[in-house]
XYZ file of C-alpha atoms in Angstrom:
318
model
C 0.000 0.000 0.000
C 1.177 3.517 -0.754
C 1.559 5.802 2.261
C 0.426 8.809 0.193
C -2.209 9.561 -2.431
C -1.701 8.871 -6.119
C 1.653 10.265 -7.334
C 1.650 13.512 -9.258
C 0.352 13.397 -12.818
C 3.555 14.960 -14.296
C 5.591 12.186 -12.672
C 3.272 9.462 -13.981
C 3.257 11.085 -17.430
C 7.068 11.210 -17.512
C 7.281 7.559 -16.484
C 4.721 6.441 -19.080
C 6.476 8.295 -21.887
C 9.893 6.948 -20.870
C 8.573 3.396 -20.618
C 6.819 3.597 -23.991
C 9.676 5.261 -25.901
C 12.404 3.278 -24.128
C 14.473 6.285 -23.047
C 14.407 9.487 -21.059
C 15.566 11.397 -24.142
C 12.684 10.017 -26.236
C 10.225 10.932 -23.507
C 11.708 14.430 -23.319
C 11.258 14.992 -27.065
C 7.627 13.914 -26.857
C 6.867 16.009 -23.792
C 8.766 19.077 -24.978
C 11.134 19.083 -22.017
C 14.631 17.840 -21.139
C 15.894 14.351 -20.331
C 17.015 15.699 -16.957
C 13.453 16.804 -16.208
C 12.074 13.379 -17.122
C 14.704 11.714 -14.925
C 13.793 14.048 -12.058
C 10.086 13.176 -12.255
C 10.818 9.440 -12.465
C 13.105 9.708 -9.412
C 10.296 11.431 -7.500
C 7.929 8.653 -8.489
C 10.386 5.991 -7.347
C 10.940 7.751 -4.010
C 7.218 8.156 -3.420
C 6.389 4.529 -4.227
C 9.568 3.041 -2.771
C 9.951 0.950 -5.941
C 12.790 1.057 -8.479
C 11.143 1.410 -11.887
C 14.231 1.648 -14.132
C 17.742 0.246 -14.105
C 19.929 3.122 -15.274
C 22.924 2.500 -17.556
C 25.319 5.154 -18.908
C 23.469 5.534 -22.243
C 20.125 3.805 -21.770
C 17.576 2.662 -19.186
C 15.750 -0.637 -18.732
C 12.497 -1.251 -16.905
C 12.679 -3.379 -13.779
C 10.116 -6.201 -13.412
C 8.053 -3.928 -11.157
C 8.455 -1.122 -13.687
C 7.228 -3.398 -16.489
C 4.090 -4.235 -14.518
C 3.329 -0.552 -13.855
C 4.245 0.463 -17.422
C 1.753 -1.963 -18.955
C -1.117 -0.410 -17.004
C 0.119 3.165 -17.428
C 0.558 2.849 -21.201
C -2.904 1.302 -21.520
C -4.455 4.073 -19.386
C -2.792 6.904 -21.327
C -3.727 5.286 -24.632
C -7.357 5.266 -23.476
C -7.065 8.921 -22.460
C -5.571 9.866 -25.820
C -8.363 8.030 -27.604
C -10.956 9.806 -25.450
C -9.539 13.230 -26.258
C -9.324 12.346 -29.945
C -12.976 11.335 -29.821
C -13.834 14.576 -28.018
C -12.182 16.543 -30.830
C -14.167 14.563 -33.412
C -17.413 15.265 -31.565
C -16.553 18.965 -31.143
C -15.801 19.310 -34.854
C -19.332 18.138 -35.721
C -21.006 21.097 -33.962
C -20.326 24.803 -34.389
C -21.912 27.485 -32.217
C -22.141 30.955 -33.762
C -23.382 34.099 -32.028
C -24.430 37.155 -34.012
C -26.446 40.335 -33.861
C -30.225 39.809 -34.088
C -30.871 41.794 -37.277
C -27.945 40.378 -39.208
C -28.859 36.890 -38.063
C -32.567 37.212 -38.808
C -32.480 39.156 -42.072
C -29.201 38.127 -43.678
C -27.608 34.994 -42.206
C -30.516 32.626 -41.522
C -31.910 32.766 -45.091
C -28.479 31.636 -46.350
C -27.808 28.808 -43.896
C -29.338 26.192 -46.185
C -26.314 26.399 -48.459
C -23.964 25.915 -45.499
C -25.869 22.827 -44.400
C -25.841 21.488 -47.964
C -22.072 21.918 -48.197
C -21.322 20.705 -44.651
C -24.030 18.211 -43.750
C -21.833 16.712 -41.029
C -21.677 19.952 -39.028
C -24.566 20.920 -36.770
C -24.883 24.693 -36.491
C -26.248 26.332 -33.345
C -27.078 30.008 -33.806
C -27.428 32.520 -30.983
C -28.901 35.981 -31.592
C -27.776 38.558 -29.067
C -27.373 42.353 -29.167
C -24.566 42.038 -26.601
C -21.206 40.449 -27.502
C -20.818 36.939 -26.093
C -17.601 35.743 -24.482
C -15.679 33.622 -26.977
C -13.064 32.614 -24.400
C -15.504 30.680 -22.242
C -16.015 27.825 -24.706
C -19.740 28.352 -25.243
C -19.311 29.769 -28.745
C -16.844 29.049 -31.518
C -17.159 32.294 -33.481
C -19.176 35.498 -33.640
C -20.285 38.114 -36.120
C -19.708 41.503 -34.556
C -20.026 45.131 -35.556
C -17.054 47.415 -35.071
C -13.629 48.247 -36.428
C -12.151 44.732 -36.431
C -9.842 45.143 -33.450
C -10.574 42.727 -30.620
C -7.671 41.407 -28.497
C -7.177 37.659 -28.736
C -9.424 37.305 -31.789
C -8.819 36.771 -35.488
C -11.228 38.617 -37.781
C -12.579 38.551 -41.318
C -14.177 41.712 -42.733
C -17.645 41.115 -44.209
C -19.309 44.360 -45.335
C -19.821 47.872 -43.980
C -22.499 48.908 -41.539
C -24.585 51.352 -43.568
C -28.057 52.852 -43.611
C -30.543 54.770 -45.713
C -34.242 55.681 -45.335
C -36.617 52.815 -46.226
C -40.392 52.649 -46.350
C -43.328 50.813 -47.891
C -43.764 51.483 -51.646
C -47.009 53.406 -51.178
C -45.274 55.923 -48.881
C -42.227 56.549 -51.049
C -43.360 59.716 -52.856
C -44.596 61.347 -49.682
C -41.453 60.328 -47.741
C -39.116 61.510 -50.517
C -40.740 64.970 -50.562
C -40.558 65.159 -46.792
C -36.834 64.272 -46.647
C -35.783 66.367 -49.670
C -36.916 69.702 -48.210
C -35.069 70.582 -44.969
C -37.849 73.034 -44.132
C -40.640 70.541 -44.701
C -42.259 69.114 -41.574
C -41.581 65.453 -40.822
C -45.232 64.451 -41.160
C -44.519 60.709 -41.382
C -43.517 58.835 -38.224
C -39.850 57.912 -38.112
C -38.567 54.496 -37.094
C -35.131 53.194 -36.212
C -32.123 54.673 -34.518
C -32.142 58.397 -33.915
C -28.342 58.592 -34.160
C -28.419 56.980 -37.624
C -31.004 59.503 -38.793
C -28.765 62.304 -37.539
C -25.742 60.823 -39.338
C -27.714 60.369 -42.547
C -28.921 63.986 -42.555
C -25.331 65.095 -41.851
C -24.059 63.019 -44.790
C -26.700 64.697 -46.955
C -25.323 68.076 -46.010
C -28.136 69.147 -43.726
C -28.369 69.959 -40.061
C -31.758 68.439 -39.343
C -31.917 66.446 -36.127
C -35.121 64.467 -35.632
C -36.784 65.006 -32.286
C -37.776 62.066 -30.064
C -41.463 62.927 -30.504
C -41.167 62.336 -34.267
C -40.629 58.624 -33.720
C -43.892 56.753 -33.814
C -42.918 53.304 -32.494
C -39.852 52.350 -30.482
C -38.650 48.828 -31.222
C -35.665 46.915 -29.906
C -34.066 45.741 -33.144
C -33.445 47.040 -36.653
C -35.301 44.151 -38.314
C -38.405 44.978 -36.242
C -38.246 48.585 -37.420
C -38.006 47.302 -41.006
C -41.064 45.104 -40.475
C -43.002 48.079 -39.105
C -41.951 50.205 -42.102
C -43.004 47.478 -44.531
C -46.409 47.482 -42.817
C -46.747 51.198 -43.554
C -46.167 52.451 -40.002
C -43.518 55.013 -40.943
C -40.073 55.515 -42.453
C -37.144 53.588 -41.000
C -33.412 54.004 -41.332
C -31.794 50.675 -42.109
C -29.215 48.724 -44.033
C -29.934 48.148 -47.731
C -27.528 45.196 -47.467
C -29.313 43.441 -44.629
C -32.747 44.182 -46.105
C -31.880 43.413 -49.724
C -34.463 40.610 -49.835
C -37.233 42.909 -48.642
C -36.189 45.521 -51.223
C -35.993 42.951 -54.049
C -39.426 41.620 -53.089
C -40.907 45.132 -53.123
C -41.845 45.152 -49.440
C -39.453 48.035 -48.819
C -38.085 50.742 -51.104
C -35.147 53.118 -50.709
C -36.251 56.732 -50.609
C -32.936 58.336 -51.532
C -29.774 57.260 -53.359
C -27.584 58.405 -50.467
C -26.330 55.562 -48.259
C -24.365 56.586 -45.169
C -22.073 54.730 -42.781
C -20.648 55.414 -39.336
C -17.328 53.823 -40.327
C -17.961 50.453 -38.730
C -18.290 47.080 -40.446
C -19.495 43.573 -39.744
C -16.770 41.050 -38.947
C -16.556 37.325 -38.376
C -14.301 36.788 -35.352
C -12.912 33.681 -33.668
C -10.338 33.032 -30.899
C -6.672 32.902 -31.874
C -6.454 29.593 -30.000
C -9.076 28.089 -32.364
C -7.624 29.400 -35.627
C -6.746 25.879 -36.845
C -10.199 24.413 -36.155
C -11.548 22.694 -39.269
C -15.174 23.592 -38.527
C -14.379 27.280 -38.021
C -12.385 27.257 -41.243
C -15.348 25.649 -43.045
C -17.769 28.277 -41.747
C -15.336 31.110 -42.473
C -14.726 29.984 -46.052
C -18.446 29.509 -46.692
C -19.266 32.927 -45.233
C -16.493 34.570 -47.274
C -17.973 33.138 -50.482
C -21.448 34.407 -49.536
C -20.064 37.865 -48.807
C -18.105 37.911 -52.059
C -21.328 37.337 -54.009
C -23.087 40.080 -52.054
C -20.266 42.574 -52.496
C -20.220 41.990 -56.247
C -23.889 42.985 -56.404
C -23.611 46.053 -54.166
C -20.238 47.422 -55.298
C -21.755 50.523 -56.975
C -23.500 51.369 -53.720
C -20.294 50.809 -51.738
C -18.387 53.066 -54.112
C -20.821 55.881 -53.322
C -20.973 55.232 -49.573
C -20.675 58.411 -47.483
C -18.966 57.829 -44.148
C -19.682 60.207 -41.292
C -17.896 59.762 -37.997
C -20.426 59.914 -35.125
C -18.526 62.739 -33.381
C -19.028 65.021 -36.394
C -22.775 64.675 -36.227
C -23.154 65.320 -32.500
C -24.139 68.844 -31.464
C -21.523 70.807 -29.547
């Protein structure tokens, strides 16, 4: 019986590697350490158990009978552990968890996921929609689509397309909305929807100084895609992304009121942890998303060429 608990795992690991490779030097190469370190851990193990595990010769070592008995069990146990971790990696690579912003996820990403599933039927995709950035270091999510400038410590990033906005409304309101927005002196007699700061930026990009008042907003909704749905229903004029709502525009549910598309300088990015940059499933999702974005950018390049960027600070009153 041992007088103490199970020996330390580093000592057992050093012994197993030395027994399997047949030398302290071979174990050191496998473990990324020195032969002296392996010898030290084996000595500790021998002192703790009171059993000689190796006979040491000037240029090689040989297992003792007791060492052979322990080695057989240790090698079998570590082989089972290695197999378990390999299986865990296989299981992990069959499921990818992505977190993204609600509007981008609802209006742009979800309608395209069928092609990802068709190309990667062996990968289950779990999608989380959250306005707040999720922690990618905690292991709950593999990658995220975020809005910003592409600089997040500890993360790799892939630029997708710019965050941009323009007034949108139902087709039957277009003429009335266009007249209202074209004349800076005209009253805003249609309810506004969407973010007040985007409206201010858009008017600034247009060369005006109009700042919509809070009482000019008819309905306050939590997400951009909800504002777009309200606009499509004829409840007012929203300010939204012609990229994210391209399907609604193509279907005629929404129309752009003006040719001017503004941006606050931010973009959408796919991001993933540096530690996971060699993950096959993340690479598969990244490559698929890049091809989807490439097709989108080809269609919207004229709009991107005319994009007017206004830094938020410039639009804020002094």
